[in-house]
mmCIF file of C-alpha atoms in Angstrom:
data_model
loop_
_atom_site.group_PDB
_atom_site.id
_atom_site.type_symbol
_atom_site.label_atom_id
_atom_site.label_comp_id
_atom_site.label_asym_id
_atom_site.label_seq_id
_atom_site.Cartn_x
_atom_site.Cartn_y
_atom_site.Cartn_z
ATOM 1 C CA MET A 1 0.000 0.000 0.000
ATOM 2 C CA ARG A 2 1.388 3.363 -1.037
ATOM 3 C CA LEU A 3 1.792 5.978 1.706
ATOM 4 C CA THR A 4 2.452 9.663 1.231
ATOM 5 C CA THR A 5 5.496 11.269 2.803
ATOM 6 C CA GLU A 6 3.396 12.711 5.617
ATOM 7 C CA GLN A 7 1.634 9.383 6.250
ATOM 8 C CA ARG A 8 4.990 7.642 6.391
ATOM 9 C CA ARG A 9 6.258 10.232 8.869
ATOM 10 C CA LEU A 10 3.292 9.550 11.178
ATOM 11 C CA LEU A 11 3.851 5.807 10.894
ATOM 12 C CA ASP A 12 7.514 6.305 11.774
ATOM 13 C CA GLY A 13 6.615 8.245 14.916
ATOM 14 C CA HIS A 14 7.075 11.859 13.778
ATOM 15 C CA GLY A 15 3.980 12.922 15.695
ATOM 16 C CA ASP A 16 2.207 11.910 18.875
ATOM 17 C CA ALA A 17 2.239 8.281 19.984
ATOM 18 C CA ALA A 18 -1.520 7.906 19.448
ATOM 19 C CA SER A 19 -1.227 8.886 15.775
ATOM 20 C CA LYS A 20 1.595 6.379 15.321
ATOM 21 C CA GLN A 21 -0.608 3.594 16.727
ATOM 22 C CA ALA A 22 -3.475 4.681 14.510
ATOM 23 C CA MET A 23 -1.322 4.700 11.362
ATOM 24 C CA ALA A 24 0.034 1.246 12.210
ATOM 25 C CA MET A 25 -3.544 -0.097 12.506
ATOM 26 C CA LEU A 26 -4.638 1.457 9.222
ATOM 27 C CA ALA A 27 -1.533 0.292 7.372
ATOM 28 C CA ALA A 28 -1.972 -3.266 8.659
ATOM 29 C CA VAL A 29 -5.679 -3.431 7.779
ATOM 30 C CA GLY A 30 -5.122 -1.780 4.412
ATOM 31 C CA GLY A 31 -2.371 -4.221 3.554
ATOM 32 C CA ALA A 32 -4.479 -7.206 4.599
ATOM 33 C CA MET A 33 -7.439 -6.011 2.509
ATOM 34 C CA GLY A 34 -5.396 -5.233 -0.575
ATOM 35 C CA ALA A 35 -5.921 -1.473 -0.407
ATOM 36 C CA ASP A 36 -3.678 0.586 -2.676
ATOM 37 C CA ALA A 37 -3.688 3.778 -0.588
ATOM 38 C CA LEU A 38 -5.139 5.670 2.347
ATOM 39 C CA ILE A 39 -7.798 8.262 1.526
ATOM 40 C CA PRO A 40 -9.222 11.182 3.551
ATOM 41 C CA VAL A 41 -12.468 10.729 5.466
ATOM 42 C CA ALA A 42 -15.006 13.416 6.334
ATOM 43 C CA SER A 43 -16.115 11.924 9.675
ATOM 44 C CA ALA A 44 -15.951 8.924 11.985
ATOM 45 C CA HIS A 45 -18.454 7.119 14.218
ATOM 46 C CA ILE A 46 -16.968 4.978 16.974
ATOM 47 C CA VAL A 47 -18.281 2.165 19.154
ATOM 48 C CA LEU A 48 -17.262 2.199 22.824
ATOM 49 C CA ASP A 49 -18.811 -1.041 24.057
ATOM 50 C CA ALA A 50 -17.848 -1.549 27.694
ATOM 51 C CA PHE A 51 -19.384 -5.035 27.712
ATOM 52 C CA ALA A 52 -17.046 -6.194 24.942
ATOM 53 C CA MET A 53 -13.993 -4.006 25.627
ATOM 54 C CA GLY A 54 -13.935 -4.084 29.433
ATOM 55 C CA ARG A 55 -11.007 -2.668 31.343
ATOM 56 C CA PRO A 56 -8.355 -3.487 28.679
ATOM 57 C CA GLY A 57 -10.324 -1.561 26.076
ATOM 58 C CA ALA A 58 -10.919 1.337 28.422
ATOM 59 C CA ASP A 59 -7.221 1.463 29.333
ATOM 60 C CA TRP A 60 -6.307 1.579 25.639
ATOM 61 C CA VAL A 61 -8.751 4.380 24.768
ATOM 62 C CA VAL A 62 -7.652 6.425 27.789
ATOM 63 C CA SER A 63 -3.997 5.899 26.832
ATOM 64 C CA LEU A 64 -4.662 7.405 23.398
ATOM 65 C CA ALA A 65 -5.887 10.614 25.029
ATOM 66 C CA GLU A 66 -2.991 10.635 27.499
ATOM 67 C CA GLN A 67 -0.516 10.229 24.622
ATOM 68 C CA GLY A 68 -1.768 13.391 22.991
ATOM 69 C CA GLY A 69 -4.290 11.869 20.608
ATOM 70 C CA ARG A 70 -6.800 14.297 19.109
ATOM 71 C CA PHE A 71 -9.552 13.547 16.609
ATOM 72 C CA VAL A 72 -8.960 15.465 13.396
ATOM 73 C CA VAL A 73 -12.385 14.908 11.796
ATOM 74 C CA PRO A 74 -15.913 15.237 13.265
ATOM 75 C CA THR A 75 -16.439 12.127 15.384
ATOM 76 C CA SER A 76 -19.668 10.811 16.914
ATOM 77 C CA ILE A 77 -20.109 8.027 19.470
ATOM 78 C CA ASN A 78 -22.369 4.988 19.419
ATOM 79 C CA ALA A 79 -24.798 3.953 22.167
ATOM 80 C CA ILE A 80 -23.144 3.168 25.513
ATOM 81 C CA SER A 81 -23.771 0.715 28.340
ATOM 82 C CA TYR A 82 -25.673 2.889 30.799
ATOM 83 C CA ASP A 83 -28.522 5.374 31.011
ATOM 84 C CA ARG A 84 -26.998 8.839 31.117
ATOM 85 C CA SER A 85 -30.269 10.313 32.337
ATOM 86 C CA ALA A 86 -29.958 8.286 35.555
ATOM 87 C CA GLY A 87 -26.200 7.933 36.129
ATOM 88 C CA THR A 88 -24.035 4.823 36.290
ATOM 89 C CA VAL A 89 -25.482 1.619 37.685
ATOM 90 C CA ALA A 90 -22.831 -1.087 37.492
ATOM 91 C CA GLU A 91 -19.097 -1.713 37.612
ATOM 92 C CA VAL A 92 -18.850 -2.052 33.848
ATOM 93 C CA ASP A 93 -20.113 1.509 33.536
ATOM 94 C CA GLY A 94 -16.955 2.797 35.190
ATOM 95 C CA HIS A 95 -15.017 1.547 32.167
ATOM 96 C CA GLN A 96 -17.663 3.052 29.910
ATOM 97 C CA SER A 97 -17.384 6.451 31.594
ATOM 98 C CA ARG A 98 -13.600 6.450 31.273
ATOM 99 C CA MET A 99 -13.798 5.723 27.549
ATOM 100 C CA LEU A 100 -16.487 8.327 26.986
ATOM 101 C CA GLU A 101 -14.559 11.016 28.857
ATOM 102 C CA ALA A 102 -11.342 10.174 26.996
ATOM 103 C CA CYS A 103 -13.042 10.405 23.607
ATOM 104 C CA GLN A 104 -14.655 13.705 24.520
ATOM 105 C CA ALA A 105 -11.209 14.985 25.541
ATOM 106 C CA MET A 106 -9.955 13.941 22.093
ATOM 107 C CA GLY A 107 -12.775 15.894 20.453
ATOM 108 C CA ALA A 108 -15.696 13.502 19.965
ATOM 109 C CA VAL A 109 -19.322 14.628 20.159
ATOM 110 C CA PRO A 110 -21.066 12.649 22.950
ATOM 111 C CA SER A 111 -23.984 11.727 20.672
ATOM 112 C CA CYS A 112 -24.122 8.225 22.225
ATOM 113 C CA SER A 113 -26.566 6.777 19.724
ATOM 114 C CA CYS A 114 -26.826 3.863 17.328
ATOM 115 C CA ASN A 115 -29.130 6.122 15.324
ATOM 116 C CA PRO A 116 -27.139 9.357 14.936
ATOM 117 C CA PHE A 117 -29.131 10.170 11.797
ATOM 118 C CA SER A 118 -32.101 11.150 13.967
ATOM 119 C CA GLN A 119 -29.809 13.711 15.628
ATOM 120 C CA GLY A 120 -28.895 15.313 12.333
ATOM 121 C CA ILE A 121 -25.492 13.580 12.196
ATOM 122 C CA ALA A 122 -25.391 12.305 8.632
ATOM 123 C CA PRO A 123 -22.672 12.116 5.967
ATOM 124 C CA SER A 124 -23.403 13.582 2.552
ATOM 125 C CA PHE A 125 -23.700 11.731 -0.742
ATOM 126 C CA GLY A 126 -20.289 10.665 -2.015
ATOM 127 C CA GLN A 127 -18.389 11.403 1.194
ATOM 128 C CA HIS A 128 -15.842 8.843 2.373
ATOM 129 C CA VAL A 129 -16.229 8.193 6.105
ATOM 130 C CA ALA A 130 -15.167 5.624 8.721
ATOM 131 C CA TRP A 131 -18.163 4.437 10.723
ATOM 132 C CA SER A 132 -18.473 1.571 13.166
ATOM 133 C CA GLU A 133 -21.805 -0.108 14.049
ATOM 134 C CA SER A 134 -23.106 -2.299 11.259
ATOM 135 C CA ALA A 135 -26.620 -0.835 11.016
ATOM 136 C CA THR A 136 -25.431 2.753 10.640
ATOM 137 C CA THR A 137 -22.987 1.661 7.952
ATOM 138 C CA ALA A 138 -25.663 -0.069 5.893
ATOM 139 C CA TYR A 139 -27.965 2.938 6.198
ATOM 140 C CA LEU A 140 -25.366 5.537 5.251
ATOM 141 C CA ASN A 141 -24.190 3.501 2.236
ATOM 142 C CA ALA A 142 -27.638 2.582 0.966
ATOM 143 C CA VAL A 143 -29.842 5.527 1.889
ATOM 144 C CA LEU A 144 -27.447 8.467 2.142
ATOM 145 C CA GLY A 145 -24.996 7.363 -0.528
ATOM 146 C CA ALA A 146 -21.903 7.992 1.596
ATOM 147 C CA ARG A 147 -19.064 5.442 1.583
ATOM 148 C CA SER A 148 -17.882 3.391 4.557
ATOM 149 C CA ASN A 149 -16.850 -0.154 5.314
ATOM 150 C CA ARG A 150 -18.077 -1.840 8.488
ATOM 151 C CA GLU A 151 -15.354 -0.531 10.755
ATOM 152 C CA GLY A 152 -14.303 -1.655 14.216
ATOM 153 C CA ALA A 153 -11.452 -0.136 16.231
ATOM 154 C CA THR A 154 -10.140 1.216 12.933
ATOM 155 C CA ALA A 155 -12.817 3.936 13.186
ATOM 156 C CA ILE A 156 -10.879 5.349 16.152
ATOM 157 C CA ALA A 157 -7.687 5.196 14.088
ATOM 158 C CA SER A 158 -9.458 7.076 11.294
ATOM 159 C CA ALA A 159 -10.728 9.700 13.742
ATOM 160 C CA LEU A 160 -7.135 10.274 14.903
ATOM 161 C CA THR A 161 -5.677 10.526 11.396
ATOM 162 C CA GLY A 162 -8.542 11.525 9.097
ATOM 163 C CA LEU A 163 -7.683 8.546 6.872
ATOM 164 C CA THR A 164 -8.978 5.102 5.932
ATOM 165 C CA PRO A 165 -7.743 2.356 3.542
ATOM 166 C CA ARG A 166 -9.312 2.471 0.076
ATOM 167 C CA TYR A 167 -11.070 -0.866 -0.438
ATOM 168 C CA GLY A 168 -14.594 -2.296 -0.303
ATOM 169 C CA MET A 169 -17.304 0.351 -0.125
ATOM 170 C CA HIS A 170 -14.823 3.080 -1.088
ATOM 171 C CA ASP A 171 -14.478 1.470 -4.547
ATOM 172 C CA PRO A 172 -17.448 2.231 -6.866
ATOM 173 C CA ALA A 173 -17.106 -1.156 -8.565
ATOM 174 C CA GLU A 174 -17.540 -2.936 -5.229
ATOM 175 C CA ARG A 175 -20.870 -1.204 -4.584
ATOM 176 C CA LEU A 176 -22.753 -2.568 -7.609
ATOM 177 C CA ALA A 177 -25.614 -4.997 -7.088
ATOM 178 C CA GLY A 178 -25.457 -8.631 -8.115
ATOM 179 C CA ALA A 179 -29.029 -9.694 -7.305
ATOM 180 C CA TRP A 180 -32.536 -8.286 -7.771
ATOM 181 C CA PHE A 181 -35.421 -8.861 -5.365
ATOM 182 C CA GLU A 182 -38.930 -7.708 -6.203
ATOM 183 C CA VAL A 183 -41.212 -7.274 -3.180
ATOM 184 C CA ASP A 184 -44.904 -7.907 -3.819
ATOM 185 C CA ALA A 185 -46.386 -7.837 -0.320
ATOM 186 C CA PRO A 186 -47.962 -5.144 1.846
ATOM 187 C CA LEU A 187 -45.478 -3.589 4.284
ATOM 188 C CA ARG A 188 -47.394 -1.442 6.776
ATOM 189 C CA GLU A 189 -45.313 -1.490 9.934
ATOM 190 C CA ALA A 190 -41.687 -0.819 10.796
ATOM 191 C CA SER A 191 -41.526 -4.421 11.991
ATOM 192 C CA ASP A 192 -42.496 -5.580 8.481
ATOM 193 C CA TYR A 193 -39.427 -3.851 7.106
ATOM 194 C CA GLY A 194 -37.348 -5.506 9.803
ATOM 195 C CA LEU A 195 -38.522 -8.908 8.633
ATOM 196 C CA LEU A 196 -37.776 -8.004 5.035
ATOM 197 C CA GLY A 197 -34.254 -6.848 5.921
ATOM 198 C CA ALA A 198 -33.399 -10.150 7.596
ATOM 199 C CA LEU A 199 -34.963 -12.236 4.817
ATOM 200 C CA LEU A 200 -33.150 -10.203 2.171
ATOM 201 C CA ALA A 201 -29.746 -10.563 3.849
ATOM 202 C CA ARG A 202 -30.012 -14.354 4.005
ATOM 203 C CA ARG A 203 -31.284 -14.744 0.455
ATOM 204 C CA ALA A 204 -28.717 -12.371 -0.972
ATOM 205 C CA GLY A 205 -25.775 -14.078 0.716
ATOM 206 C CA ASP A 206 -22.665 -12.373 -0.638
ATOM 207 C CA ARG A 207 -24.543 -10.715 -3.528
ATOM 208 C CA ILE A 208 -25.328 -7.018 -3.038
ATOM 209 C CA PRO A 209 -29.094 -6.749 -3.594
ATOM 210 C CA VAL A 210 -31.232 -4.192 -5.369
ATOM 211 C CA VAL A 211 -34.802 -4.158 -4.015
ATOM 212 C CA THR A 212 -37.864 -2.956 -5.905
ATOM 213 C CA GLY A 213 -41.416 -2.554 -4.638
ATOM 214 C CA LEU A 214 -40.552 -0.361 -1.622
ATOM 215 C CA ASP A 215 -42.263 2.817 -2.744
ATOM 216 C CA ASP A 216 -43.656 3.913 0.630
ATOM 217 C CA ALA A 217 -40.681 3.427 2.956
ATOM 218 C CA CYS A 218 -39.992 6.301 5.381
ATOM 219 C CA SER A 219 -36.861 6.978 7.439
ATOM 220 C CA GLU A 220 -38.082 5.006 10.476
ATOM 221 C CA HIS A 221 -38.810 1.998 8.252
ATOM 222 C CA LEU A 222 -35.368 2.184 6.658
ATOM 223 C CA PHE A 223 -33.559 2.521 10.012
ATOM 224 C CA GLY A 224 -35.016 -0.821 11.112
ATOM 225 C CA PHE A 225 -34.596 -2.373 7.663
ATOM 226 C CA ALA A 226 -30.882 -1.514 7.640
ATOM 227 C CA ALA A 227 -30.413 -2.797 11.199
ATOM 228 C CA SER A 228 -31.947 -6.214 10.549
ATOM 229 C CA PHE A 229 -30.223 -6.449 7.150
ATOM 230 C CA ALA A 230 -26.854 -5.782 8.769
ATOM 231 C CA ILE A 231 -27.234 -8.130 11.733
ATOM 232 C CA SER A 232 -28.476 -10.963 9.496
ATOM 233 C CA GLY A 233 -25.606 -10.857 7.008
ATOM 234 C CA ASN A 234 -22.199 -9.425 6.191
ATOM 235 C CA LEU A 235 -23.071 -6.882 3.511
ATOM 236 C CA SER A 236 -22.660 -3.135 3.975
ATOM 237 C CA ILE A 237 -25.035 -1.906 1.270
ATOM 238 C CA PHE A 238 -28.336 -2.568 -0.479
ATOM 239 C CA HIS A 239 -29.941 -0.549 -3.263
ATOM 240 C CA ILE A 240 -33.497 0.763 -3.483
ATOM 241 C CA PRO A 241 -34.105 2.593 -6.776
ATOM 242 C CA GLY A 242 -35.412 6.062 -6.038
ATOM 243 C CA VAL A 243 -33.991 5.938 -2.490
ATOM 244 C CA THR A 244 -30.315 5.085 -2.922
ATOM 245 C CA PRO A 245 -28.812 8.309 -4.342
ATOM 246 C CA GLU A 246 -26.366 6.590 -6.676
ATOM 247 C CA ALA A 247 -29.102 4.315 -8.031
ATOM 248 C CA PRO A 248 -32.082 6.437 -9.130
ATOM 249 C CA MET A 249 -32.905 3.726 -11.697
ATOM 250 C CA LEU A 250 -32.661 -0.047 -11.451
ATOM 251 C CA ARG A 251 -29.911 -0.553 -14.022
ATOM 252 C CA GLU A 252 -27.639 2.049 -12.485
ATOM 253 C CA ALA A 253 -27.424 -0.221 -9.442
ATOM 254 C CA LEU A 254 -27.567 -3.457 -11.432
ATOM 255 C CA PRO A 255 -25.929 -3.011 -14.843
ATOM 256 C CA ASP A 256 -26.016 -6.758 -15.629
ATOM 257 C CA GLU A 257 -29.240 -7.048 -17.658
ATOM 258 C CA SER A 258 -29.164 -10.839 -17.477
ATOM 259 C CA VAL A 259 -30.088 -10.764 -13.772
ATOM 260 C CA ARG A 260 -33.818 -11.397 -13.333
ATOM 261 C CA PRO A 261 -35.921 -10.605 -10.240
ATOM 262 C CA GLU A 262 -36.410 -13.032 -7.387
ATOM 263 C CA LYS A 263 -39.885 -12.606 -5.910
ATOM 264 C CA ILE A 264 -40.661 -11.942 -2.252
ATOM 265 C CA GLY A 265 -44.347 -12.313 -1.481
ATOM 266 C CA PRO A 266 -46.711 -12.583 1.498
ATOM 267 C CA ALA A 267 -45.891 -16.249 2.118
ATOM 268 C CA ASP A 268 -42.183 -15.461 2.335
ATOM 269 C CA LEU A 269 -42.731 -12.780 4.970
ATOM 270 C CA ALA A 270 -45.121 -15.003 6.919
ATOM 271 C CA ALA A 271 -42.464 -17.731 6.966
ATOM 272 C CA GLU A 272 -39.871 -15.196 8.095
ATOM 273 C CA LEU A 273 -42.133 -14.062 10.933
ATOM 274 C CA ALA A 274 -42.481 -17.688 12.038
ATOM 275 C CA ARG A 275 -38.717 -17.797 12.656
ATOM 276 C CA TYR A 276 -39.085 -15.271 15.489
ATOM 277 C CA GLU A 277 -42.685 -15.653 16.607
ATOM 278 C CA ARG A 278 -43.958 -18.993 17.947
ATOM 279 C CA GLY A 279 -47.536 -18.098 17.095
ATOM 280 C CA GLU A 280 -48.933 -18.641 20.586
ATOM 281 C CA VAL A 281 -50.272 -16.489 23.398
ATOM 282 C CA ARG A 282 -47.548 -16.000 26.019
ATOM 283 C CA ALA A 283 -47.028 -14.156 29.293
ATOM 284 C CA VAL A 284 -44.338 -11.500 28.960
ATOM 285 C CA ASP A 285 -41.980 -9.979 31.520
ATOM 286 C CA LEU A 286 -40.120 -7.335 29.527
ATOM 287 C CA VAL A 287 -40.985 -5.000 26.674
ATOM 288 C CA THR A 288 -38.342 -2.979 24.867
ATOM 289 C CA ILE A 289 -38.541 -0.489 22.024
ATOM 290 C CA GLY A 290 -35.595 1.403 20.589
ATOM 291 C CA ALA A 291 -33.058 -0.665 18.630
ATOM 292 C CA PRO A 292 -31.977 1.380 16.746
ATOM 293 C CA HIS A 293 -32.697 4.234 19.156
ATOM 294 C CA ALA A 294 -36.270 5.506 18.980
ATOM 295 C CA THR A 295 -36.908 8.663 16.981
ATOM 296 C CA ILE A 296 -39.344 11.353 18.079
ATOM 297 C CA GLN A 297 -41.875 9.851 15.672
ATOM 298 C CA ASP A 298 -41.418 6.461 17.344
ATOM 299 C CA ILE A 299 -41.920 8.033 20.775
ATOM 300 C CA ARG A 300 -45.082 9.818 19.674
ATOM 301 C CA GLU A 301 -46.464 6.541 18.330
ATOM 302 C CA VAL A 302 -45.945 4.780 21.660
ATOM 303 C CA VAL A 303 -47.621 7.633 23.546
ATOM 304 C CA SER A 304 -50.569 7.496 21.144
ATOM 305 C CA LEU A 305 -50.942 3.708 21.491
ATOM 306 C CA LEU A 306 -50.776 3.879 25.279
ATOM 307 C CA ALA A 307 -53.591 6.449 25.269
ATOM 308 C CA GLY A 308 -53.035 7.169 28.969
ATOM 309 C CA ARG A 309 -53.187 3.533 30.081
ATOM 310 C CA ARG A 310 -50.692 2.140 32.585
ATOM 311 C CA VAL A 311 -48.234 -0.699 32.186
ATOM 312 C CA LYS A 312 -49.309 -3.802 34.103
ATOM 313 C CA PRO A 313 -47.561 -4.155 37.485
ATOM 314 C CA GLY A 314 -44.603 -6.520 37.231
ATOM 315 C CA ILE A 315 -43.946 -5.742 33.559
ATOM 316 C CA GLU A 316 -40.812 -3.763 32.703
ATOM 317 C CA PHE A 317 -41.389 -1.556 29.652
ATOM 318 C CA THR A 318 -38.264 0.293 28.485
ATOM 319 C CA LEU A 319 -38.038 2.758 25.607
ATOM 320 C CA THR A 320 -34.467 3.552 24.568
ATOM 321 C CA THR A 321 -33.506 6.738 22.755
ATOM 322 C CA ASN A 322 -30.600 9.155 22.513
ATOM 323 C CA CYS A 323 -29.916 12.242 24.605
ATOM 324 C CA SER A 324 -31.139 14.638 21.914
ATOM 325 C CA ASN A 325 -34.508 12.964 21.446
ATOM 326 C CA TYR A 326 -34.825 12.474 25.214
ATOM 327 C CA GLU A 327 -34.569 16.225 25.719
ATOM 328 C CA VAL A 328 -37.036 16.969 22.911
ATOM 329 C CA ALA A 329 -39.478 14.430 24.375
ATOM 330 C CA ALA A 330 -39.098 16.035 27.805
ATOM 331 C CA ARG A 331 -39.776 19.535 26.502
ATOM 332 C CA GLY A 332 -42.764 18.367 24.483
ATOM 333 C CA GLY A 333 -44.479 16.501 27.332
ATOM 334 C CA LEU A 334 -43.943 13.083 25.755
ATOM 335 C CA LEU A 335 -41.559 11.948 28.475
ATOM 336 C CA ARG A 336 -44.035 12.901 31.182
ATOM 337 C CA ALA A 337 -46.804 10.942 29.416
ATOM 338 C CA LEU A 338 -44.617 7.840 29.098
ATOM 339 C CA GLU A 339 -43.487 7.909 32.714
ATOM 340 C CA ALA A 340 -47.075 8.433 33.888
ATOM 341 C CA SER A 341 -47.958 5.203 32.060
ATOM 342 C CA GLY A 342 -45.106 3.332 33.754
ATOM 343 C CA VAL A 343 -42.642 3.327 30.839
ATOM 344 C CA ARG A 344 -38.967 3.704 31.669
ATOM 345 C CA VAL A 345 -37.260 5.983 29.140
ATOM 346 C CA THR A 346 -33.470 5.779 28.900
ATOM 347 C CA ALA A 347 -31.002 8.130 27.231
ATOM 348 C CA ASP A 348 -27.967 6.931 25.268
ATOM 349 C CA ARG A 349 -28.034 3.359 26.535
ATOM 350 C CA MET A 350 -27.789 0.286 24.346
ATOM 351 C CA CYS A 351 -31.113 -1.501 24.090
ATOM 352 C CA PHE A 352 -29.782 -4.190 26.441
ATOM 353 C CA GLY A 353 -28.416 -2.500 29.533
ATOM 354 C CA CYS A 354 -26.542 -4.521 32.106
ATOM 355 C CA ASP A 355 -29.655 -4.579 34.302
ATOM 356 C CA LEU A 356 -32.021 -6.150 31.758
ATOM 357 C CA GLY A 357 -33.993 -8.670 33.759
ATOM 358 C CA ALA A 358 -30.911 -9.486 35.838
ATOM 359 C CA GLY A 359 -31.960 -11.590 38.830
ATOM 360 C CA LYS A 360 -35.495 -10.219 38.744
ATOM 361 C CA PHE A 361 -37.368 -13.312 37.639
ATOM 362 C CA SER A 362 -37.458 -16.873 38.910
ATOM 363 C CA HIS A 363 -37.867 -18.094 35.321
ATOM 364 C CA ARG A 364 -36.366 -17.410 31.916
ATOM 365 C CA ALA A 365 -37.782 -13.978 31.099
ATOM 366 C CA VAL A 366 -39.860 -13.356 27.974
ATOM 367 C CA LEU A 367 -39.048 -10.161 26.086
ATOM 368 C CA ALA A 368 -41.419 -8.488 23.606
ATOM 369 C CA THR A 369 -39.894 -6.144 21.046
ATOM 370 C CA ASN A 370 -40.625 -4.441 17.738
ATOM 371 C CA SER A 371 -36.941 -4.616 16.763
ATOM 372 C CA LEU A 372 -35.629 -7.615 14.893
ATOM 373 C CA LYS A 373 -32.117 -6.521 15.838
ATOM 374 C CA ALA A 374 -33.148 -6.792 19.486
ATOM 375 C CA ALA A 375 -34.943 -10.109 18.928
ATOM 376 C CA LEU A 376 -31.824 -11.595 17.350
ATOM 377 C CA SER A 377 -29.366 -10.092 19.854
ATOM 378 C CA ALA A 378 -31.168 -10.608 23.150
ATOM 379 C CA PRO A 379 -30.992 -14.417 23.490
ATOM 380 C CA GLY A 380 -27.232 -14.330 22.908
ATOM 381 C CA THR A 381 -26.528 -11.556 25.409
ATOM 382 C CA ARG A 382 -29.202 -12.062 28.083
ATOM 383 C CA GLU A 383 -31.110 -15.047 29.465
ATOM 384 C CA VAL A 384 -34.352 -14.206 27.699
ATOM 385 C CA GLU A 385 -36.766 -15.560 25.132
ATOM 386 C CA THR A 386 -38.223 -13.135 22.615
ATOM 387 C CA CYS A 387 -41.498 -12.273 20.933
ATOM 388 C CA TYR A 388 -41.191 -10.104 17.816
ATOM 389 C CA GLY A 389 -43.934 -8.003 16.287
ATOM 390 C CA THR A 390 -45.464 -4.582 15.807
ATOM 391 C CA THR A 391 -45.260 -1.604 18.124
ATOM 392 C CA ARG A 392 -48.958 -2.039 18.844
ATOM 393 C CA GLN A 393 -48.429 -5.654 19.889
ATOM 394 C CA CYS A 394 -45.615 -4.583 22.222
ATOM 395 C CA VAL A 395 -47.698 -1.841 23.841
ATOM 396 C CA GLU A 396 -50.652 -4.168 24.342
ATOM 397 C CA ALA A 397 -48.338 -6.802 25.834
ATOM 398 C CA ALA A 398 -47.072 -4.207 28.306
ATOM 399 C CA ILE A 399 -50.630 -3.238 29.288
ATOM 400 C CA THR A 400 -52.063 -6.754 29.556
ATOM 401 C CA GLY A 401 -48.978 -8.811 30.384
ATOM 402 C CA THR A 402 -49.834 -11.092 27.479
ATOM 403 C CA TRP A 403 -48.333 -11.400 24.014
ATOM 404 C CA THR A 404 -50.934 -11.952 21.301
ATOM 405 C CA PRO A 405 -49.444 -13.303 18.064
ATOM 406 C CA ARG A 406 -50.106 -11.556 14.807
ATOM 407 C CA GLY A 407 -50.876 -14.796 13.031
ATOM 408 C CA GLN A 408 -49.306 -16.179 9.908
ATOM 409 C CA GLU A 409 -51.678 -14.592 7.392
ATOM 410 C CA TRP A 410 -50.016 -11.711 5.525
ATOM 411 C CA ASN A 411 -52.626 -9.493 3.959
#
């Protein structure tokens, strides 16, 4: 991989120690991925996951700040492990706080959200960026038309240097579609788009898909679609003609005219729902909404569905959002309405905080959610079973304590 004179100087230590570490990471990753050069990035989005990184990760991030590291491009931060509206609640949060404070000292914006787009943090079409968190990467590539690979710790290295290796999503040829899926089924709820995202990722495999038939998708639908698409596969982009900026027409995303559409109909979505929903009435213990973080529109919908009713005693109903939307909801009276109904609203926390159902039930807890990302993640990170469905189903489960299945008919 070719390096400029200045890049080579940083790699050789002619700068602060943090920049040298960052250049070494980028050079190693770029070499492994066959990149020919490092290119400038306009921004970075970094994940500071205290559950995964623990004390060693926190020590490393803090050391970067102590060694003089400073972020040279606008840098936002992903959701963290605790509720910043309530303070820290567990030992792991001490590591989280140290990492957050160190990154702020280096110049990061404490956005603390897996949905920074709802805070107005969004790259522009054509910009090269370095973003961690798989769902944000899929959304920014597919919906915004920016360019980023699915970064990990390299996003911190990019924030420190303003550079990233040129490979993958930074190469126009690597962004072209290789499969076409035509959706012919009614999609009315955000949860429907979540199902479609997961189904699409599995069917596409390693082929970048172009999807037609999604004429009515709004931002909230596409947030969830991108999240389930990303967690169910390894791709960093999909194309929706008329939505994806670089693909206003089908053949601009899929130039190979020999590729014919694969159909996705009502039966396919019903079968996908059956993977996550057992189709039986069940008692629930936990209800969670907000993965990705709830937007103001999402919060308004929950308030409307609650209609002043209270959550059943013994049921924990948590709505997770970011600090910006939390403050807007507080000023607009939405937070007061939710808390009056018995909903716990958290700011900046990951959808699964360290206290999720911990030691509170004598049985394996049942979690209801409208997020397929949450439904897929929860069993692996917490001792819970999940029910997946619409926001209305989740609200009713919180009120009655009972999950009522949607049924397998898709009409």
